Coordinates of C-alpha atoms in Angstrom, one line a residue:
Chain U
X1 CA 0.1 -10.5 42.5
X2 CA -2.7 -12.8 43.4
X3 CA -2.5 -16.0 45.3
X4 CA -3.3 -19.4 43.7
X5 CA -6.1 -20.2 46.2
X6 CA -7.8 -16.9 45.6
X7 CA -7.5 -17.1 41.8
X8 CA -8.8 -20.7 41.7
X9 CA -11.7 -20.2 44.1
X10 CA -12.9 -16.9 42.5
X11 CA -16.6 -16.5 41.8
X12 CA -18.2 -14.0 39.5
X13 CA -21.8 -12.9 40.0
X14 CA -24.0 -13.9 37.1
X15 CA -27.4 -13.0 38.6
X16 CA -29.1 -12.3 41.9
X17 CA -28.5 -15.7 43.2
X18 CA -26.1 -17.1 40.7
X19 CA -22.3 -17.2 40.5
X20 CA -19.9 -18.7 38.0
X21 CA -16.7 -20.4 39.1
X22 CA -14.0 -22.4 37.4
X23 CA -12.7 -25.6 39.0
X24 CA -9.1 -25.8 38.0
X25 CA -6.9 -28.9 37.8
X26 CA -4.4 -27.4 40.2
X27 CA -6.0 -28.9 43.3
X28 CA -6.4 -32.4 42.0
X29 CA -5.9 -35.5 44.0
X30 CA -5.5 -38.8 42.1
X31 CA -9.3 -38.9 42.1
X32 CA -9.9 -35.5 40.5
X33 CA -10.5 -32.0 42.1
X34 CA -10.3 -32.0 45.9
X35 CA -13.6 -31.8 47.7
X36 CA -12.4 -29.3 50.2
X37 CA -11.3 -27.0 47.4
X38 CA -14.7 -27.0 45.7
X39 CA -16.4 -26.6 49.1
X40 CA -14.2 -23.6 49.8
X41 CA -15.2 -22.2 46.4
X42 CA -18.9 -22.6 47.3
X43 CA -18.1 -20.9 50.7
X44 CA -16.7 -17.9 48.9
X45 CA -19.9 -17.6 46.8
X46 CA -21.9 -17.7 50.0
X47 CA -19.6 -15.1 51.6
X48 CA -20.6 -12.7 48.7
X49 CA -24.3 -12.7 49.8
X50 CA -23.9 -13.1 53.6
X51 CA -24.2 -10.2 56.0
X52 CA -21.6 -11.8 58.2
X53 CA -18.0 -12.3 57.0
X54 CA -16.9 -15.8 58.2
X55 CA -18.1 -19.3 57.7
X56 CA -18.9 -20.8 61.1
X57 CA -20.3 -24.2 60.1
X58 CA -20.4 -25.5 56.6
X59 CA -21.8 -28.8 55.5
X60 CA -21.4 -30.2 52.0
X61 CA -23.0 -33.3 50.5
X62 CA -21.0 -34.6 47.5
X63 CA -23.4 -35.9 44.9
X64 CA -21.3 -36.6 41.8
X65 CA -17.6 -36.7 40.9
X66 CA -16.1 -33.2 40.6
X67 CA -14.4 -32.3 37.3
X68 CA -12.1 -29.5 36.3
X69 CA -14.0 -26.9 34.3
X70 CA -16.9 -24.5 34.7
X71 CA -19.3 -24.6 37.6
X72 CA -22.5 -22.7 38.5
X73 CA -23.2 -21.9 42.1
X74 CA -26.7 -21.1 43.0
X75 CA -27.3 -19.4 46.4
X76 CA -30.4 -19.1 48.6
X77 CA -30.3 -17.0 51.7
X78 CA -32.4 -18.6 54.4
X79 CA -32.0 -16.2 57.4
X80 CA -30.0 -13.2 58.4
X81 CA -30.1 -12.7 62.1
X82 CA -28.2 -10.5 64.4
X83 CA -25.5 -13.0 65.1
X84 CA -25.8 -15.8 62.6
X85 CA -26.7 -15.9 58.9
X86 CA -27.7 -19.1 57.2
X87 CA -27.8 -19.9 53.5
X88 CA -27.6 -22.8 51.1
X89 CA -25.6 -23.3 47.9
X90 CA -25.8 -25.8 45.0
X91 CA -22.8 -26.3 42.8
X92 CA -23.6 -27.7 39.4
X93 CA -21.4 -28.8 36.5
X94 CA -22.9 -29.6 33.0
X95 CA -26.3 -28.9 34.4
X96 CA -26.1 -31.5 37.2
X97 CA -25.7 -30.8 41.0
X98 CA -22.3 -32.0 42.1
X99 CA -22.3 -30.5 45.6
X100 CA -25.0 -29.0 47.9
X101 CA -24.1 -26.9 50.8
X102 CA -25.8 -25.6 54.0
X103 CA -23.8 -23.0 56.0
X104 CA -24.1 -20.6 58.8
X105 CA -21.8 -17.5 59.0
X106 CA -20.9 -15.2 61.8
X107 CA -18.3 -12.5 62.6
X108 CA -15.5 -14.5 64.3
X109 CA -13.7 -11.2 65.0
X110 CA -16.5 -10.1 67.4
X111 CA -16.9 -13.5 69.2
X112 CA -16.5 -13.1 73.0
X113 CA -17.2 -15.7 75.6
X114 CA -15.8 -18.5 77.7
X115 CA -12.6 -20.4 76.8
X116 CA -11.9 -23.9 77.9
X117 CA -9.6 -26.0 75.7
X118 CA -9.0 -29.6 76.8
X119 CA -7.4 -30.8 73.6
X120 CA -3.9 -30.1 72.5
X121 CA -2.2 -29.5 69.1
X122 CA -0.6 -32.5 67.6
X123 CA 2.9 -33.3 68.8
X124 CA 5.1 -32.4 65.8
X125 CA 8.7 -31.3 65.5
X126 CA 9.0 -27.6 64.6
X127 CA 8.5 -27.1 60.9
X128 CA 12.2 -26.4 60.3
X129 CA 13.1 -29.7 62.0
X130 CA 10.4 -31.7 60.2
X131 CA 10.5 -33.7 57.0
X132 CA 9.2 -32.5 53.7
X133 CA 7.4 -35.6 52.5
X134 CA 7.3 -34.5 48.9
X135 CA 11.1 -34.5 48.6
X136 CA 11.0 -38.2 49.3
X137 CA 8.5 -39.0 46.7
X138 CA 8.8 -39.7 42.9
X139 CA 7.4 -36.7 41.1
X140 CA 4.8 -38.9 39.4
X141 CA 3.5 -39.7 42.8
X142 CA 2.7 -36.1 43.6
X143 CA -0.8 -34.8 42.5
X144 CA -1.2 -31.2 41.7
X145 CA -2.9 -30.3 45.0
X146 CA 0.4 -31.2 46.8
X147 CA 2.2 -28.6 44.8
X148 CA -0.1 -25.9 46.1
X149 CA 1.0 -26.6 49.7
X150 CA 4.1 -26.9 51.8
X151 CA 3.9 -30.0 54.0
X152 CA 6.0 -31.1 56.9
X153 CA 5.7 -34.3 58.9
X154 CA 7.4 -35.9 61.8
X155 CA 8.1 -39.1 59.9
X156 CA 7.2 -40.3 56.5
X157 CA 3.7 -41.8 56.4
X158 CA 3.8 -45.6 56.1
X159 CA 1.7 -45.7 52.9
X160 CA 4.3 -43.6 51.2
X161 CA 6.9 -46.2 51.9
X162 CA 4.5 -49.0 50.8
X163 CA 4.0 -50.0 54.4
X164 CA 0.6 -48.8 55.7
X165 CA 0.9 -48.5 59.4
X166 CA -2.6 -49.9 60.2
X167 CA -3.4 -46.7 62.1
X168 CA -5.7 -44.5 60.0
X169 CA -4.4 -41.1 61.2
X170 CA -1.9 -38.4 60.2
X171 CA -0.4 -35.3 61.7
X172 CA 1.3 -32.7 59.6
X173 CA 2.1 -29.0 59.2
X174 CA 0.5 -27.3 56.2
X175 CA 0.5 -23.9 54.5
X176 CA 0.0 -22.5 51.1
X177 CA 3.2 -22.8 49.0
X178 CA 2.8 -19.2 47.7
X179 CA 2.6 -17.7 51.1
X180 CA -1.1 -16.9 51.2
X181 CA -2.0 -16.6 54.8
X182 CA -4.8 -18.8 56.2
X183 CA -8.2 -17.5 56.7
X184 CA -11.6 -19.1 57.5
X185 CA -12.3 -20.0 53.8
X186 CA -8.8 -21.6 53.5
X187 CA -9.6 -23.6 56.7
X188 CA -12.5 -25.2 54.9
X189 CA -10.0 -26.4 52.3
X190 CA -7.2 -27.4 54.7
X191 CA -9.5 -29.7 56.7
X192 CA -9.7 -31.9 53.6
X193 CA -6.2 -31.3 52.1
X194 CA -4.4 -34.4 53.4
X195 CA -4.5 -37.7 51.7
X196 CA -7.3 -40.0 53.1
X197 CA -6.5 -41.6 56.5
X198 CA -7.5 -44.9 55.1
X199 CA -4.3 -45.0 52.9
X200 CA -2.8 -46.2 56.2
X201 CA -5.0 -49.3 56.3
X202 CA -4.2 -50.2 52.7
X203 CA -7.1 -48.6 51.0
X204 CA -6.6 -46.4 47.9
X205 CA -9.9 -44.8 47.4
X206 CA -12.2 -42.9 49.7
X207 CA -15.2 -40.9 48.4
X208 CA -16.6 -38.2 50.6
X209 CA -20.4 -38.4 51.1
X210 CA -20.7 -35.5 53.5
X211 CA -18.3 -33.1 55.2
X212 CA -18.9 -30.5 57.9
X213 CA -16.4 -27.9 58.9
X214 CA -16.6 -25.8 62.0
X215 CA -14.4 -22.7 61.9
X216 CA -13.6 -22.1 65.6
X217 CA -11.4 -19.0 65.4
X218 CA -9.5 -16.6 63.0
X219 CA -6.2 -18.2 62.3
X220 CA -2.9 -16.5 62.9
X221 CA -0.4 -16.3 60.0
X222 CA 2.0 -19.1 59.5
X223 CA 1.8 -22.9 59.5
X224 CA -1.3 -24.9 60.5
X225 CA -0.9 -28.1 62.4
X226 CA -3.3 -30.8 61.2
X227 CA -4.5 -33.9 63.1
X228 CA -6.8 -36.2 61.2
X229 CA -8.1 -39.5 62.4
X230 CA -10.5 -42.3 61.6
X231 CA -11.7 -44.6 64.3
X232 CA -14.6 -46.5 62.8
X233 CA -14.9 -48.2 59.5
X234 CA -18.3 -49.9 59.3
X235 CA -19.5 -51.5 56.1
X236 CA -16.9 -49.4 54.2
X237 CA -18.2 -46.1 55.6
X238 CA -15.8 -44.2 57.8
X239 CA -15.6 -40.9 59.6
X240 CA -12.6 -38.7 59.1
X241 CA -12.1 -36.2 61.9
X242 CA -9.7 -33.3 61.4
X243 CA -8.5 -30.6 63.7
X244 CA -6.5 -27.5 62.6
X245 CA -4.3 -25.6 65.1
X246 CA -2.7 -22.4 64.1
X247 CA 0.9 -21.2 64.6
X248 CA 0.1 -19.8 68.0
X249 CA -1.3 -23.2 69.2
X250 CA -5.0 -22.2 69.0
X251 CA -7.7 -24.6 67.6
X252 CA -9.0 -22.8 64.5
X253 CA -11.1 -25.5 62.8
X254 CA -12.6 -29.0 63.3
X255 CA -14.2 -31.1 60.7
X256 CA -15.8 -34.5 60.3
X257 CA -16.5 -36.2 57.0
X258 CA -18.4 -39.4 56.3
X259 CA -16.7 -41.2 53.4
X260 CA -17.0 -44.5 51.6
X261 CA -14.2 -46.9 50.6
X262 CA -14.1 -48.0 47.0
X263 CA -16.5 -50.8 46.4
Chain M
X1 CA -50.9 -49.3 70.6
X2 CA -48.6 -46.7 69.3
X3 CA -45.3 -45.5 70.8
X4 CA -44.9 -42.0 72.1
X5 CA -42.0 -41.2 69.8
X6 CA -43.9 -42.3 66.7
X7 CA -47.0 -40.4 67.7
X8 CA -45.1 -37.2 68.4
X9 CA -42.9 -37.3 65.3
X10 CA -45.8 -38.2 63.0
X11 CA -46.0 -36.2 59.8
X12 CA -49.0 -35.9 57.5
X13 CA -48.8 -35.1 53.8
X14 CA -50.3 -31.8 52.9
X15 CA -49.0 -31.4 49.4
X16 CA -46.4 -32.7 47.0
X17 CA -43.5 -31.3 49.0
X18 CA -45.3 -30.3 52.2
X19 CA -45.9 -32.1 55.5
X20 CA -47.7 -31.0 58.7
X21 CA -46.3 -32.0 62.1
X22 CA -47.1 -31.2 65.7
X23 CA -44.3 -30.4 68.1
X24 CA -45.6 -31.7 71.4
X25 CA -44.5 -30.6 74.8
X26 CA -43.6 -34.1 75.8
X27 CA -40.0 -33.8 74.7
X28 CA -39.2 -30.5 76.4
X29 CA -35.9 -29.6 78.0
X30 CA -35.9 -26.6 80.4
X31 CA -35.4 -24.5 77.2
X32 CA -38.3 -25.9 75.2
X33 CA -38.7 -28.7 72.7
X34 CA -35.5 -30.8 72.3
X35 CA -33.7 -30.1 69.1
X36 CA -33.0 -33.7 68.3
X37 CA -36.7 -34.5 68.6
X38 CA -37.6 -31.9 66.0
X39 CA -34.7 -32.9 63.8
X40 CA -36.0 -36.5 64.0
X41 CA -39.5 -35.3 63.0
X42 CA -38.0 -33.6 59.9
X43 CA -36.1 -36.8 59.2
X44 CA -39.3 -38.7 59.2
X45 CA -40.8 -36.2 56.7
X46 CA -37.7 -36.7 54.5
X47 CA -38.1 -40.5 54.8
X48 CA -41.6 -40.2 53.3
X49 CA -40.2 -38.9 50.0
X50 CA -36.8 -40.7 49.9
X51 CA -36.3 -43.8 47.7
X52 CA -33.9 -45.2 50.4
X53 CA -35.2 -46.0 53.8
X54 CA -32.6 -44.8 56.3
X55 CA -31.0 -41.5 57.2
X56 CA -27.2 -41.8 56.8
X57 CA -26.1 -38.2 57.4
X58 CA -28.4 -35.5 58.6
X59 CA -27.5 -31.9 59.3
X60 CA -29.8 -29.4 60.9
X61 CA -29.2 -25.6 61.4
X62 CA -31.3 -24.3 64.2
X63 CA -32.5 -20.8 63.4
X64 CA -35.0 -19.8 66.0
X65 CA -36.3 -21.2 69.3
X66 CA -38.6 -24.3 68.8
X67 CA -42.0 -24.1 70.3
X68 CA -44.7 -26.7 71.0
X69 CA -47.4 -26.5 68.4
X70 CA -47.9 -26.9 64.7
X71 CA -45.1 -27.0 62.3
X72 CA -44.9 -27.1 58.5
X73 CA -42.1 -29.2 56.8
X74 CA -41.3 -28.4 53.3
X75 CA -39.2 -30.9 51.4
X76 CA -37.1 -30.7 48.3
X77 CA -35.5 -33.8 46.8
X78 CA -32.1 -33.0 45.3
X79 CA -30.8 -36.3 44.0
X80 CA -31.9 -39.9 44.0
X81 CA -28.9 -42.1 43.0
X82 CA -28.4 -45.8 43.1
X83 CA -26.9 -45.9 46.5
X84 CA -27.6 -42.5 48.1
X85 CA -30.5 -40.1 48.0
X86 CA -30.2 -36.4 49.1
X87 CA -32.8 -33.9 50.0
X88 CA -33.4 -30.9 52.1
X89 CA -36.2 -29.9 54.5
X90 CA -37.3 -26.6 56.1
X91 CA -39.3 -26.7 59.3
X92 CA -41.3 -23.6 59.9
X93 CA -43.6 -22.5 62.8
X94 CA -45.9 -19.4 62.5
X95 CA -44.5 -18.8 59.0
X96 CA -40.9 -18.6 60.0
X97 CA -38.1 -21.1 59.4
X98 CA -37.0 -22.6 62.7
X99 CA -34.8 -25.5 61.4
X100 CA -33.3 -26.2 58.0
X101 CA -32.0 -29.7 57.2
X102 CA -29.8 -31.3 54.6
X103 CA -29.7 -35.1 54.6
X104 CA -28.5 -38.1 52.6
X105 CA -30.3 -41.5 53.0
X106 CA -29.2 -45.0 52.1
X107 CA -30.3 -48.6 52.8
X108 CA -28.3 -49.5 55.9
X109 CA -29.6 -53.1 55.6
X110 CA -27.7 -53.6 52.3
X111 CA -24.4 -52.0 53.4
X112 CA -21.4 -54.4 52.9
X113 CA -17.8 -53.6 53.2
X114 CA -14.8 -53.4 55.4
X115 CA -15.0 -53.2 59.2
X116 CA -12.4 -51.8 61.5
X117 CA -13.5 -50.4 64.8
X118 CA -10.8 -48.8 66.9
X119 CA -13.2 -47.2 69.4
X120 CA -15.0 -48.9 72.3
X121 CA -18.4 -48.5 73.9
X122 CA -18.3 -46.4 77.1
X123 CA -17.4 -48.3 80.3
X124 CA -20.7 -48.5 82.1
X125 CA -22.0 -51.0 84.7
X126 CA -24.7 -53.3 83.2
X127 CA -28.1 -51.4 83.1
X128 CA -29.4 -53.6 86.0
X129 CA -26.5 -52.6 88.2
X130 CA -26.5 -48.9 87.2
X131 CA -28.2 -45.9 88.8
X132 CA -31.5 -44.4 87.6
X133 CA -30.6 -40.7 88.0
X134 CA -34.2 -39.6 87.9
X135 CA -35.0 -41.5 91.1
X136 CA -32.5 -39.3 92.8
X137 CA -34.0 -36.0 91.6
X138 CA -36.8 -33.8 92.8
X139 CA -39.7 -34.2 90.4
X140 CA -39.6 -30.5 89.6
X141 CA -36.1 -31.0 88.3
X142 CA -37.2 -33.5 85.7
X143 CA -38.3 -32.0 82.3
X144 CA -40.8 -33.9 80.2
X145 CA -38.2 -35.3 77.8
X146 CA -36.7 -37.3 80.7
X147 CA -40.1 -39.0 81.3
X148 CA -40.0 -40.4 77.7
X149 CA -36.8 -42.3 78.4
X150 CA -35.2 -44.7 80.8
X151 CA -31.8 -43.6 81.8
X152 CA -29.0 -45.4 83.7
X153 CA -25.7 -44.0 84.8
X154 CA -22.6 -45.3 86.5
X155 CA -22.6 -42.5 89.0
X156 CA -24.8 -39.4 89.5
X157 CA -23.5 -36.5 87.3
X158 CA -21.9 -33.8 89.3
X159 CA -24.2 -31.0 88.1
X160 CA -27.2 -33.0 89.5
X161 CA -25.6 -32.8 93.0
X162 CA -24.8 -29.1 92.6
X163 CA -21.1 -30.0 92.1
X164 CA -20.2 -29.8 88.4
X165 CA -17.2 -32.0 87.8
X166 CA -15.3 -29.6 85.5
X167 CA -15.3 -32.4 82.9
X168 CA -17.9 -31.7 80.1
X169 CA -18.8 -35.3 79.3
X170 CA -21.3 -38.0 80.2
X171 CA -21.9 -41.6 79.7
X172 CA -25.3 -43.2 80.1
X173 CA -27.6 -46.0 79.0
X174 CA -30.8 -44.8 77.2
X175 CA -33.9 -46.3 75.8
X176 CA -37.5 -45.2 75.3
X177 CA -39.6 -45.6 78.4
X178 CA -42.5 -47.2 76.6
X179 CA -40.4 -50.0 75.0
X180 CA -40.2 -48.6 71.5
X181 CA -37.1 -50.2 69.9
X182 CA -34.4 -48.0 68.5
X183 CA -34.2 -47.4 64.8
X184 CA -32.2 -44.9 62.6
X185 CA -34.7 -42.0 63.1
X186 CA -34.6 -42.6 66.9
X187 CA -30.8 -42.4 66.8
X188 CA -31.1 -38.9 65.4
X189 CA -33.1 -38.0 68.6
X190 CA -30.9 -40.0 71.1
X191 CA -27.7 -38.2 69.9
X192 CA -29.2 -35.0 71.4
X193 CA -31.2 -36.5 74.3
X194 CA -28.8 -36.0 77.2
X195 CA -28.5 -32.7 79.0
X196 CA -25.8 -30.4 77.6
X197 CA -22.2 -31.5 78.5
X198 CA -21.5 -27.9 79.6
X199 CA -23.7 -28.4 82.7
X200 CA -20.6 -30.1 84.1
X201 CA -18.6 -26.8 83.7
X202 CA -21.2 -24.8 85.5
X203 CA -23.2 -23.5 82.5
X204 CA -26.9 -23.7 82.4
X205 CA -27.8 -22.9 78.8
X206 CA -26.4 -24.2 75.5
X207 CA -28.1 -23.4 72.2
X208 CA -27.4 -25.6 69.2
X209 CA -26.4 -23.8 66.1
X210 CA -25.8 -26.9 64.0
X211 CA -26.0 -30.6 64.5
X212 CA -24.9 -33.4 62.2
X213 CA -25.8 -37.1 62.9
X214 CA -24.2 -40.0 61.1
X215 CA -26.2 -43.2 61.4
X216 CA -23.5 -45.9 61.1
X217 CA -25.6 -49.1 61.5
X218 CA -29.1 -50.5 62.2
X219 CA -29.3 -50.7 66.0
X220 CA -30.2 -54.0 67.8
X221 CA -33.1 -53.9 70.3
X222 CA -32.4 -52.9 73.8
X223 CA -30.4 -50.2 75.6
X224 CA -28.2 -47.7 73.8
X225 CA -24.9 -46.6 75.4
X226 CA -24.2 -42.9 75.0
X227 CA -20.8 -41.2 75.3
X228 CA -20.9 -37.4 74.8
X229 CA -18.0 -35.1 75.2
X230 CA -16.9 -31.5 74.7
X231 CA -13.2 -30.7 74.3
X232 CA -13.1 -27.1 73.1
X233 CA -15.1 -24.1 74.3
X234 CA -13.9 -21.1 72.3
X235 CA -15.6 -17.7 72.6
X236 CA -18.6 -19.5 74.1
X237 CA -18.9 -21.9 71.1
X238 CA -18.4 -25.5 71.8
X239 CA -18.6 -28.8 70.0
X240 CA -20.6 -31.7 71.5
X241 CA -19.6 -35.1 70.1
X242 CA -21.8 -38.0 70.8
X243 CA -21.5 -41.7 70.1
X244 CA -24.3 -44.3 70.4
X245 CA -23.4 -48.0 70.8
X246 CA -26.2 -50.6 70.7
X247 CA -26.8 -53.4 73.1
X248 CA -24.6 -55.7 71.1
X249 CA -21.6 -53.3 71.5
X250 CA -21.8 -52.0 67.9
X251 CA -21.3 -48.3 67.1
X252 CA -24.7 -47.2 65.6
X253 CA -24.4 -43.4 65.4
X254 CA -22.0 -40.5 65.8
X255 CA -23.0 -36.9 66.0
X256 CA -21.3 -33.5 66.4
X257 CA -23.1 -30.3 67.3
X258 CA -21.8 -26.8 67.4
X259 CA -23.5 -24.9 70.2
X260 CA -23.3 -21.6 72.0
X261 CA -23.3 -20.8 75.7
X262 CA -25.8 -18.3 76.9
X263 CA -24.6 -14.8 76.4

């Protein structure tokens, strides 16, 4: 059997520096394919040509709306050093660039060095004691991406009750619904897998301009705890900062995206 | 008269997509030319070919140690849309890429939209009542970059007294020493202009792997208030998150870098 995420982010080599992919409609938000899903697909293509196995820092600039359907991913390797390897990728659909990516990979399994963690995982009830928010929602309110994941929250988000809290932040447990364990490529996706924080300030559309993910460690199996927060909306632009903590309480990824409210 | 920052980040066109620059030794840390200074130089080259005037989000991957001396900057425009323009740049020295950049520009002067700022500028005494840390230091302890700036702090950083505080964070006022007003390109520099936060946990070397700057607004003239903080050192890798607030108390830039302690 193969997992949904692996099937739907698969890339096939079509040339020295060219891969084909298929953006499915199974990871759709209400605004089309999720950006993190397509960024993860590009990351998989990069992994094919990188001498190091894991994405360490991945930046994507989203140029045009993503659509379900075929995509071409063109790769250019920039440097392969002893510790870090850097490359770029361009994802195009119908002959136009939709996403450009710059990434550095490393081997997270061989990382050794100082540890000092001053942050903490989000305070969430244990997954078994938490709420499945999808059970509370009308099926028509659930986009396809949410069916790919198990979600658990401490309390129903305000926006889902029609009462945005005014605090643009969420905490939640997440995992793939089909049991696929998390790995660095999946973390690129999970950083962007929650609904936009600005839903909690009454906004309904947020378009990502740029998103950078730092994979900080190999995740353990099990649930991921997400904390995502916006602190500054300025001229409609806002940052969305996410952290992912694994089931052992370890920080495994951080991301920041710059996004724009609907005009 | 021309300002030091403008002279030292100047680029001259040498072809359709090629610029020449000179990395001077006037922005050196103890580890060579400051990364934010060279990233700002690349941003200036990008500005030359962009249809929009201001960097909005700039990501640089640092591939090799920067050196004073000549540099070539090769530009490739990726997309010029109505609101956003995206391009990449490669900075090379002696024929080798030292820094690769992916950036999206916009016109920050025409940005209109919702405002909601939940963060606050750092709590610092007024610049006139604050401490000039360079006055307290032996001249041999002051790298050239510090002579390009005025700095003011609420109290002397622990590392400068030989007593790292254990808290990897700083707050400070900053401006150019020669009176050059801040602008978006300068913000790219100022986000990286403080000594590494990890000096406060007893580390002496921090190498930037990747740095992303979001310019959030056009800065007013005068001092900039910096807050920079590290929360997670994992396997020697650590993020360094900076905010810059202008003299009117407005957030004007945010940055995050992923850096690595000396091995």
